[in-house]
Short mmCIF file of C-alpha atoms and ligand atoms in Angstrom, two decimals:
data_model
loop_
_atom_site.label_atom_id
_atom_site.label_comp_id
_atom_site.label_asym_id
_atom_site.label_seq_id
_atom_site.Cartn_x
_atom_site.Cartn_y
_atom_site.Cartn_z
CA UNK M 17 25.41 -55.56 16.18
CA UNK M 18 24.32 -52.00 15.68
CA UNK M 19 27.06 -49.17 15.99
CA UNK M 20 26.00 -46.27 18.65
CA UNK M 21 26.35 -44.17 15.79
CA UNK M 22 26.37 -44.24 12.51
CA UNK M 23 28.07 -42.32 9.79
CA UNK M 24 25.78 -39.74 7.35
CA UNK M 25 26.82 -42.43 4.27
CA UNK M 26 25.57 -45.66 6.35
CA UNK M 27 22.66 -43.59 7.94
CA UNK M 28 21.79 -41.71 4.59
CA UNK M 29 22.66 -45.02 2.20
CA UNK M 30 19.17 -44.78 0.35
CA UNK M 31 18.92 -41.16 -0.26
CA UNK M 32 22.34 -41.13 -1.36
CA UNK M 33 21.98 -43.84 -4.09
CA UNK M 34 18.43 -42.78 -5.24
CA UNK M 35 20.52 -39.18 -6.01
CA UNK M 36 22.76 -40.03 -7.88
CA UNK M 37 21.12 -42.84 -9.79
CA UNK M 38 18.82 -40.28 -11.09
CA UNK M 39 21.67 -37.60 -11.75
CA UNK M 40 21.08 -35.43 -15.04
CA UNK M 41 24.07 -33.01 -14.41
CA UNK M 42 27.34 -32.57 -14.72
CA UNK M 43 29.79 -34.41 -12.13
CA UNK M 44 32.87 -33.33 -11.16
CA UNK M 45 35.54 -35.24 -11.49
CA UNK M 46 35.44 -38.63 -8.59
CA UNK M 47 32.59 -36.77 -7.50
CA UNK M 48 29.60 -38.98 -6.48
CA UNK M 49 27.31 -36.80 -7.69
CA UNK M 50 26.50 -33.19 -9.31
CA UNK M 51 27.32 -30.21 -7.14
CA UNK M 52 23.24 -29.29 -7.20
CA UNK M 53 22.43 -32.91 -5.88
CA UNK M 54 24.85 -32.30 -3.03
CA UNK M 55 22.84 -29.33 -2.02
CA UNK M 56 19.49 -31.42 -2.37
CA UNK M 57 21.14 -33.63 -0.11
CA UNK M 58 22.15 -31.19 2.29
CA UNK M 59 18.45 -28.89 2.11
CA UNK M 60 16.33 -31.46 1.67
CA UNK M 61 13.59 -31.77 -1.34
CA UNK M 62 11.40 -33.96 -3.59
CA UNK M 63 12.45 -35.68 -6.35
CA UNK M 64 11.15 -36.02 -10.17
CA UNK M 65 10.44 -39.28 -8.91
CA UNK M 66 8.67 -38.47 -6.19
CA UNK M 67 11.00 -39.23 -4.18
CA UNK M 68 11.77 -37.24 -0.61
CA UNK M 69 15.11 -36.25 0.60
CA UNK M 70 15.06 -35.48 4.19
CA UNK M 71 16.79 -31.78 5.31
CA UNK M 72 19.66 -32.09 7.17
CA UNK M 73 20.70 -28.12 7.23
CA UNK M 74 17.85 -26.02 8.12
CA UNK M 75 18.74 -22.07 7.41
CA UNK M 76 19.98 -20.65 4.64
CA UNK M 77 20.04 -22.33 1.29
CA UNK M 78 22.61 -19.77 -0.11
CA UNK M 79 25.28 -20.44 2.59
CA UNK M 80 25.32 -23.99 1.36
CA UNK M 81 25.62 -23.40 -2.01
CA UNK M 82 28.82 -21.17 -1.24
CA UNK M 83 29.87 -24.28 0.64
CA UNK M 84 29.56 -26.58 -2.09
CA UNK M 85 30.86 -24.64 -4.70
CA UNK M 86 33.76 -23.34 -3.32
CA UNK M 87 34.60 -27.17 -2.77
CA UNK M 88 34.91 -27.43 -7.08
CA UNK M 89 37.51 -25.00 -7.22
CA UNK M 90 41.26 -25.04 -5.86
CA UNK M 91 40.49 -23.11 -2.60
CA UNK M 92 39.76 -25.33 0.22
CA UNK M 93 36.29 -24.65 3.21
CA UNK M 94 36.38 -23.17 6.20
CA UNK M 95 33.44 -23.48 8.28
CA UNK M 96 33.56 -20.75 10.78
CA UNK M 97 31.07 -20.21 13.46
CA UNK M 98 30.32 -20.49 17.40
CA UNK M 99 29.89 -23.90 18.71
CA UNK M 100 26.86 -25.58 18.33
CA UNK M 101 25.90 -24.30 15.09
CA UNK M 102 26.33 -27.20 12.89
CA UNK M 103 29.81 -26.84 11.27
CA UNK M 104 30.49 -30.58 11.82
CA UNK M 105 27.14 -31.41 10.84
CA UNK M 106 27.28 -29.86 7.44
CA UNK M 107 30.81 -30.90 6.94
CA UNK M 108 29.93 -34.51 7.50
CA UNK M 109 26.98 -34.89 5.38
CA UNK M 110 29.11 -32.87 2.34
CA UNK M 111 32.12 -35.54 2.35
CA UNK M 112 29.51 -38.02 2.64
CA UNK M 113 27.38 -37.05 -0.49
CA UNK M 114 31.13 -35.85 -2.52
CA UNK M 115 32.73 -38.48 -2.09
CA UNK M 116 30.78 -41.26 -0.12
CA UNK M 117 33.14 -41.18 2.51
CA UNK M 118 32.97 -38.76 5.71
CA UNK M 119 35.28 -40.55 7.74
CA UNK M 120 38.72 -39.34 6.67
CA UNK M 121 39.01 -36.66 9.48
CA UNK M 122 41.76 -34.95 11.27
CA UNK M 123 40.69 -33.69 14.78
CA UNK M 124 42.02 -30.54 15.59
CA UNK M 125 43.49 -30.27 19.09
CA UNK M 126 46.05 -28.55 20.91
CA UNK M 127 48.41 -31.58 20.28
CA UNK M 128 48.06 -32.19 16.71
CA UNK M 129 51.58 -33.12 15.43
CA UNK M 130 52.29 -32.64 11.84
CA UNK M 131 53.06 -36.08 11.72
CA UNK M 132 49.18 -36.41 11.98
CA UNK M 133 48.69 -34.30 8.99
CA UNK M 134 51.39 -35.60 6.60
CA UNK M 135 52.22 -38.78 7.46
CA UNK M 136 54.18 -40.70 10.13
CA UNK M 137 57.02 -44.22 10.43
CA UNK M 138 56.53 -47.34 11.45
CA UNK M 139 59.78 -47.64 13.71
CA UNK M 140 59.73 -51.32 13.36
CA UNK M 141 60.01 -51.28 9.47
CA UNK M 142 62.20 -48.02 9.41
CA UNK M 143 65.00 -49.82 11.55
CA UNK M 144 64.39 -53.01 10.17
CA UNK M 145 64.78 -51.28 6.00
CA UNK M 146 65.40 -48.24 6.58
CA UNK M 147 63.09 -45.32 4.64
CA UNK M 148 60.63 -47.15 2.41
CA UNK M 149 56.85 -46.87 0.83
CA UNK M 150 55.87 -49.65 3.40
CA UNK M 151 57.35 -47.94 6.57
CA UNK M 152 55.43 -45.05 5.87
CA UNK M 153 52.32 -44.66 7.53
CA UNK M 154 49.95 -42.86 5.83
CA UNK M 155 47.80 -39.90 7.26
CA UNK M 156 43.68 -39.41 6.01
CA UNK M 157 45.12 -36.38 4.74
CA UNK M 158 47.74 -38.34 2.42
CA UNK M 159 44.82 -40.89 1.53
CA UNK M 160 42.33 -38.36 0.65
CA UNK M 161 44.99 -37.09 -1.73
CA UNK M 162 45.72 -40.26 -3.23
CA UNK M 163 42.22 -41.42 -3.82
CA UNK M 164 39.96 -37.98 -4.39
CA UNK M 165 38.07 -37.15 -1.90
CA UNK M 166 37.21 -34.82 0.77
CA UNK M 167 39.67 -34.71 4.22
CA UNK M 168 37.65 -33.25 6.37
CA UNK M 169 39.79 -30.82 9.47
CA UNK M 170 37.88 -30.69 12.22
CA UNK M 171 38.50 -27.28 15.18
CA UNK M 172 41.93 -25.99 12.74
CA UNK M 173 42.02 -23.03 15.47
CA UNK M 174 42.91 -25.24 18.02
CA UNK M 175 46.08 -27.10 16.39
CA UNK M 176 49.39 -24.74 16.80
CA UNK M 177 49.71 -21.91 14.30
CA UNK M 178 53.08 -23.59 12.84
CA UNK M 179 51.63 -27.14 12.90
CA UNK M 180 48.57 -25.51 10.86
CA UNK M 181 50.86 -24.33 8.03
CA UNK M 182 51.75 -27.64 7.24
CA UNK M 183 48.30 -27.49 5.08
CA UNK M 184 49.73 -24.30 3.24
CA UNK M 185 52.16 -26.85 0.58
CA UNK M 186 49.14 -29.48 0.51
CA UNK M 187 46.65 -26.77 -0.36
CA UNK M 188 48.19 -24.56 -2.89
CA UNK M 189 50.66 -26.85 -4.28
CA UNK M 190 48.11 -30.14 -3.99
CA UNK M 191 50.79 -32.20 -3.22
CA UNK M 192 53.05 -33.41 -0.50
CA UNK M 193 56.65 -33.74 -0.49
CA UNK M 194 58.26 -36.77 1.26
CA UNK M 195 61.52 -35.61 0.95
CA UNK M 196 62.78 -39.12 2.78
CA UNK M 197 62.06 -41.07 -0.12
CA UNK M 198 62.65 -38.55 -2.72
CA UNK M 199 59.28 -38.17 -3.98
CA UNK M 200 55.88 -36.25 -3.62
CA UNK M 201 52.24 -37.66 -3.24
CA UNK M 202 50.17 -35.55 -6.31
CA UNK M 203 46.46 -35.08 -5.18
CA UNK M 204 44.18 -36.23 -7.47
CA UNK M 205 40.88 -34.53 -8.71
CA UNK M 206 38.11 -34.38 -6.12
CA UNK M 207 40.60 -33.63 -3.66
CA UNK M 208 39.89 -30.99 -1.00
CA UNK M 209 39.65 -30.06 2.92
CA UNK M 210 36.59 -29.05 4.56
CA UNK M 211 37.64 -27.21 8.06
CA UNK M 212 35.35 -26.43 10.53
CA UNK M 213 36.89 -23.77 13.59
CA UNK M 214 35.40 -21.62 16.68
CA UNK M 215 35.62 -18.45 16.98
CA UNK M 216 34.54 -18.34 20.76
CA UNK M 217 36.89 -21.13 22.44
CA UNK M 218 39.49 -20.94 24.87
CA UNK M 219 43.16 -21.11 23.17
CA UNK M 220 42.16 -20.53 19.82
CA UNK M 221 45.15 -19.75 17.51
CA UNK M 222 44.28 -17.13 14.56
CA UNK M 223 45.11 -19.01 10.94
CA UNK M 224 48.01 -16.94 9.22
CA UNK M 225 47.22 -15.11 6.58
CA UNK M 226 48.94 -17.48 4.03
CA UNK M 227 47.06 -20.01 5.15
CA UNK M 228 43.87 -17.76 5.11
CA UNK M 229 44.07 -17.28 1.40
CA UNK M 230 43.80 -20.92 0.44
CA UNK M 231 40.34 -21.24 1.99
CA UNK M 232 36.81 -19.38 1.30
CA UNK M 233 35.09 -18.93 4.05
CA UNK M 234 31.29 -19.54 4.87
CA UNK M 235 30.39 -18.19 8.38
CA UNK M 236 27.28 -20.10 9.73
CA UNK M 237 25.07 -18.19 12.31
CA UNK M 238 22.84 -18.88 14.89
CA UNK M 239 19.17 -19.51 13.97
CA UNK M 240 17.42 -16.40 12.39
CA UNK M 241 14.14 -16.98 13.71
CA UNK M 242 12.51 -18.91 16.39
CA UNK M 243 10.50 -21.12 14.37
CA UNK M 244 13.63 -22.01 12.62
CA UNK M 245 15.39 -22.97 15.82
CA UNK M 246 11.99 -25.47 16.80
CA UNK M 247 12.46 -26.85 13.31
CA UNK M 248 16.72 -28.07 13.66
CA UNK M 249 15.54 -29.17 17.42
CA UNK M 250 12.54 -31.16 16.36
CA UNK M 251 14.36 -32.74 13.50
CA UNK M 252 17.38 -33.73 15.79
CA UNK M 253 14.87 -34.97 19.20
CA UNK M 254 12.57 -36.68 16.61
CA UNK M 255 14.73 -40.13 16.66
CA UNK M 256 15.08 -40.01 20.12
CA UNK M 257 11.12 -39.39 21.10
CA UNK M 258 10.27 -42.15 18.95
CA UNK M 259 12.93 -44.64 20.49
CA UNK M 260 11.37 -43.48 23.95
CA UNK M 261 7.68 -44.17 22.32
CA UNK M 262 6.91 -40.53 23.43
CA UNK M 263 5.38 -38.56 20.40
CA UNK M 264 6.16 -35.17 19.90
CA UNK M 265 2.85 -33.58 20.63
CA UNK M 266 1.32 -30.39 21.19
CA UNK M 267 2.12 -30.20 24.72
CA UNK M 268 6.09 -31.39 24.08
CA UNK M 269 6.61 -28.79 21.61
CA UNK M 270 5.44 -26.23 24.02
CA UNK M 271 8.12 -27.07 26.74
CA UNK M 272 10.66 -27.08 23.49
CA UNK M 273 9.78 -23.60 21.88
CA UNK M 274 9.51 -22.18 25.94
CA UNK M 275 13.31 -23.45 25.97
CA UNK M 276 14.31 -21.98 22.86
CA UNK M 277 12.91 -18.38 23.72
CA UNK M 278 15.02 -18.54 26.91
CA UNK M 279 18.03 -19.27 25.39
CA UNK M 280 17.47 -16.99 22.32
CA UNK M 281 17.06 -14.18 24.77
CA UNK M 282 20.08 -15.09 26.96
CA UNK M 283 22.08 -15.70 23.44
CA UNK M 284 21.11 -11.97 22.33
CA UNK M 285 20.86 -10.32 25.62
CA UNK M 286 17.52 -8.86 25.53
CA UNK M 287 13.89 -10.00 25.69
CA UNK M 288 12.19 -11.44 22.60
CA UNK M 289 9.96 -7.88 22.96
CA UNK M 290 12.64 -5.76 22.84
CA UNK M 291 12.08 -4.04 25.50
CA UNK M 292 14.15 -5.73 28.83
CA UNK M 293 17.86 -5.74 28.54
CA UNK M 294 19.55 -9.15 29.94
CA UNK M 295 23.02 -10.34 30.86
CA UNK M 296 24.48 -13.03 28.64
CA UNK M 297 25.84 -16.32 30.46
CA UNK M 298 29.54 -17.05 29.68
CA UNK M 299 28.90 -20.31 27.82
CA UNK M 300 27.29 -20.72 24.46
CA UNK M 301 23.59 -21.34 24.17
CA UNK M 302 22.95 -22.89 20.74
CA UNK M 303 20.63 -25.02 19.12
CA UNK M 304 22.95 -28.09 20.13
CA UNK M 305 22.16 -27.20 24.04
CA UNK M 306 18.61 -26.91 23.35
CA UNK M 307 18.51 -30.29 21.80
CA UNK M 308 20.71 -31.96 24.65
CA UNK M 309 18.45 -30.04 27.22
CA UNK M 310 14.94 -31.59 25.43
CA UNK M 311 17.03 -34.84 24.89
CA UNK M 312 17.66 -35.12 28.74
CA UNK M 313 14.11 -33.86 29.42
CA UNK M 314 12.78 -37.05 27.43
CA UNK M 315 14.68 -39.54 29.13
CA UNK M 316 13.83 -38.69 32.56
CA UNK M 317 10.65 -38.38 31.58
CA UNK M 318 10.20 -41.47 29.72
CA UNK M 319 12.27 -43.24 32.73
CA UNK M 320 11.24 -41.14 36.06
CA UNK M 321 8.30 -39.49 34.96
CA UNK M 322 4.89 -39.97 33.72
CA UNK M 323 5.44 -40.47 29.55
CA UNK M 324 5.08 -36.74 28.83
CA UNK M 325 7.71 -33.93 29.00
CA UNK M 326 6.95 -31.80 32.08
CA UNK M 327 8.47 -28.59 32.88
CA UNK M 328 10.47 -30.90 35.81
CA UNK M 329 11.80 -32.92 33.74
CA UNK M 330 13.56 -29.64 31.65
CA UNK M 331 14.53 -27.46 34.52
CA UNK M 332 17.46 -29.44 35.64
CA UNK M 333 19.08 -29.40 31.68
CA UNK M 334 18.71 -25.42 31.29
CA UNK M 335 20.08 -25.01 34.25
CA UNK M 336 23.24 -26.72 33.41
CA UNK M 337 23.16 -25.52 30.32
CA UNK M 338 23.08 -21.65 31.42
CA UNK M 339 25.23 -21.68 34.58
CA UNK M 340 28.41 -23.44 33.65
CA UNK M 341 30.43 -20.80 35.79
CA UNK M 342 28.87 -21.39 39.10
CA UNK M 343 29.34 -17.69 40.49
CA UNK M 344 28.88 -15.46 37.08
CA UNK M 345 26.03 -17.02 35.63
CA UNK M 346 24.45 -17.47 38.59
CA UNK M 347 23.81 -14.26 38.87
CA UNK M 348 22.57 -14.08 35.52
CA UNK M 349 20.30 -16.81 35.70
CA UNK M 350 18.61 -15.45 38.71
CA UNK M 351 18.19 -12.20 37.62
CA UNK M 352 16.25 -13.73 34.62
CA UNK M 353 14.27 -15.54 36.88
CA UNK M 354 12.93 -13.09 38.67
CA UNK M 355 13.47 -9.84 35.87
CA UNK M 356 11.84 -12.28 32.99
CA UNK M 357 10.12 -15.70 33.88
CA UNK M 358 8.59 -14.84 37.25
CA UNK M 359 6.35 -12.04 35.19
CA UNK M 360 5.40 -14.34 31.91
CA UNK M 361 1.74 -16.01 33.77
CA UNK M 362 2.29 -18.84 30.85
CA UNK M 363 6.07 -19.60 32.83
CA UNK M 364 4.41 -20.16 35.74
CA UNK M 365 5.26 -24.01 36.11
CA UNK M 366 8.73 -24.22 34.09
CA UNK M 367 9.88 -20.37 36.69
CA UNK M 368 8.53 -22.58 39.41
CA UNK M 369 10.59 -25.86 38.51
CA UNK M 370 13.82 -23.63 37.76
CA UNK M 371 13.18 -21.59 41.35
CA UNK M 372 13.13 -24.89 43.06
CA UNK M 373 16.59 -25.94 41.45
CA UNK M 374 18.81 -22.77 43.08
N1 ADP R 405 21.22 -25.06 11.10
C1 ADP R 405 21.19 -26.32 11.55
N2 ADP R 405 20.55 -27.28 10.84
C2 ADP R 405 20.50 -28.56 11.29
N3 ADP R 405 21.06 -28.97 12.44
C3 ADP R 405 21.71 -28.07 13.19
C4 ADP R 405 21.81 -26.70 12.79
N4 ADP R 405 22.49 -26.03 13.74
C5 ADP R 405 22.80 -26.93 14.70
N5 ADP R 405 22.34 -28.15 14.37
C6 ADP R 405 22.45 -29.37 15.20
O1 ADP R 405 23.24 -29.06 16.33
C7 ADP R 405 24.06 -30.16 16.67
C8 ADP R 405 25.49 -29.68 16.90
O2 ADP R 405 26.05 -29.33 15.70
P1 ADP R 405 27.62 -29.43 15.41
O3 ADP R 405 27.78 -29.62 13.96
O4 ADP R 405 28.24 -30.45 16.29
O5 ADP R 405 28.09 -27.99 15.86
P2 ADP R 405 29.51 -27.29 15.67
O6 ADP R 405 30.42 -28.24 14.97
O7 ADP R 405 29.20 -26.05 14.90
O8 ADP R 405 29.96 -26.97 17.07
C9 ADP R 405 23.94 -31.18 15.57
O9 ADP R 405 23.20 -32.25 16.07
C10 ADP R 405 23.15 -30.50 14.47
O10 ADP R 405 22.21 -31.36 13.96
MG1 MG R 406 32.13 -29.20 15.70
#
């Protein structure tokens, strides 16, 4: 039976095999492959052997090779960014191409015990032998240590500033103390942490600066341009347009790169002209709405509608996408409407679908 979803190292099995088969460069140690592969991997690109590599970041090639070689020294990755702008993404397909693996992970939350990040007891075996190796129950932290690979952190900002400094002894010192059992669990090489955290999300806790120093951080931003933006949503759609036997033509990508101006403009608060000032809406409008927004669009076109994505079938997604605070953005929305869309003659059916909506 197929999985719902499957990881970047099940979905990317070829591409990562075909790299580093053909690897001429150095490897890190328990690396799968060179650092330079990784960022093939990660950018996308054509092989000596003709082979293609699919993208999987689109935007700046420079960011990722920060990323990647910051992950060959001793200082760990933060991935810092607003939501939606592919920190998991790119943290996912790195541990995958490292070290074959992305699925040791530690999600952040606002309940994250340490126990979750060092390691935890089995009660049963504790009471029946007291402290031992086999009542210990071993974090992906502690296993990522033990066998060299990436540990992947996912939202740090939301786990409790003290329960966060638990990583400060496992990152500098690359080992962890089990003081029960009088011993420590060394890291091996090709150990290290990618974190990914939000810089716009309710009850985020600031890092401390101890823990600061022990990771480099690579900021990634919103799309620069709007072509860049159609490119990440027409990558990430693609599957599901082809599942839904509805092609991605002409006309689609129309309704798409309509959507993305919208949002761009909301995002940045003034017209793609420069020349209207605009409210922003209190949620986020990133490249991840847009592609839930064309993703809805599809399926109630492919299931309601006629086969091809109609301006109906998107108006419903941006809305709920741009008003998430039913009084604020409201009033931001409508003023759009009627400041922005209402005047643009090629809006005319996707103001009229949106008007009909409030
Ligand atoms: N620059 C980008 N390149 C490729 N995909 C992107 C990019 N930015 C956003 N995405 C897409 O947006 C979606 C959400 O990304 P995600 O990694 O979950 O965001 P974050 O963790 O930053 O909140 C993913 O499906 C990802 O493919
Ligand atoms: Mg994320």
């Amino acid at each position: 039976m197929e999985t719902l979803r499957q990881h970047s190292e099940q979905l990317y099995k070829e591409e990562l095999e075909v790299l580093s088969k053909q690897e001429k460069n150095k490897i890190p140690e328990n690396w799968n492959m060179s650092p330079r592969s990784v960022l093939t991997f990660l950018m996308g690109g054509k092989l000596k052997n003709g082979f293609e590599v699919s993208p999987k970041y689109i935007g700046d090639k420079r960011l990722m090779e920060i990323a990647v070689a910051t992950l060959t020294t001793d200082r760990a990755l933060l991935l810092y960014g607003i939501p939606g702008t592919g920190k998991s993404w790119v943290s996912e397909h790195i541990a995958a191409a490292v070290s074959g693996d992305s699925t040791l992970l530690v999600q952040g939350t606002a309940g994250t015990s340490e126990e979750s990040i060092r390691y935890g007891w089995n009660y049963a075996q504790l009471l029946a032998k007291g402290p031992s190796k086999e009542a210990l129950v071993e974090t992906p932290v502690m296993r990522a240590m033990q066998d060299g690979k990436i540990i992947r952190f996912e939202e740090l900002t939301r786990v409790p500033a003290e329960v966060q400094d638990t990583l400060i002894t496992i990152l500098s010192e690359k080992a962890l103390p089990v003081p029960e059992l009088n011993m420590e669990i060394a890291a091996i090489k090709g150990f290290n942490l990618i974190a990914t955290a939000n810089n716009r999300d309710k009850g985020v806790n600031e890092l401390s600066g101890a823990l600061k120093r022990r990771f480099n951080t690579v900021i990634l931003p919103t799309p620069k341009t709007e072509q860049e933006e159609l490119n990440i949503v027409t990558s990430r759609v693609g599957a599901m347009a082809k599942a839904m036997e509805m092609p991605l033509e002409k006309s689609s990508l129309e309704q798409i790169k309509r959507v993305i101006t919208i949002f761009r403009e909301l995002r940045s608060g003034i017209t793609e002209d420069g020349k209207t000032k605009l409210k922003s809406p209190s949620g986020t409008l990133s490249s991840a709405e847009v592609i839930s927004v064309v993703n809805q669009g599809l399926s109630l076109s492919a299931h309601f509608g006629n086969g091809v994505l109609t301006s109906e079938d998107m108006a419903a997604g941006i809305i709920g996408a741009i008003v998430k605070d039913p009084v604020q953005d409201a009033i931001v929305w409508k003023e759009y409407l009627s400041s922005v869309m209402k005047k643009r003659k090629e809006y005319r059916d996707i103001y009229l679908s949106c008007k009909e909506l409030i």
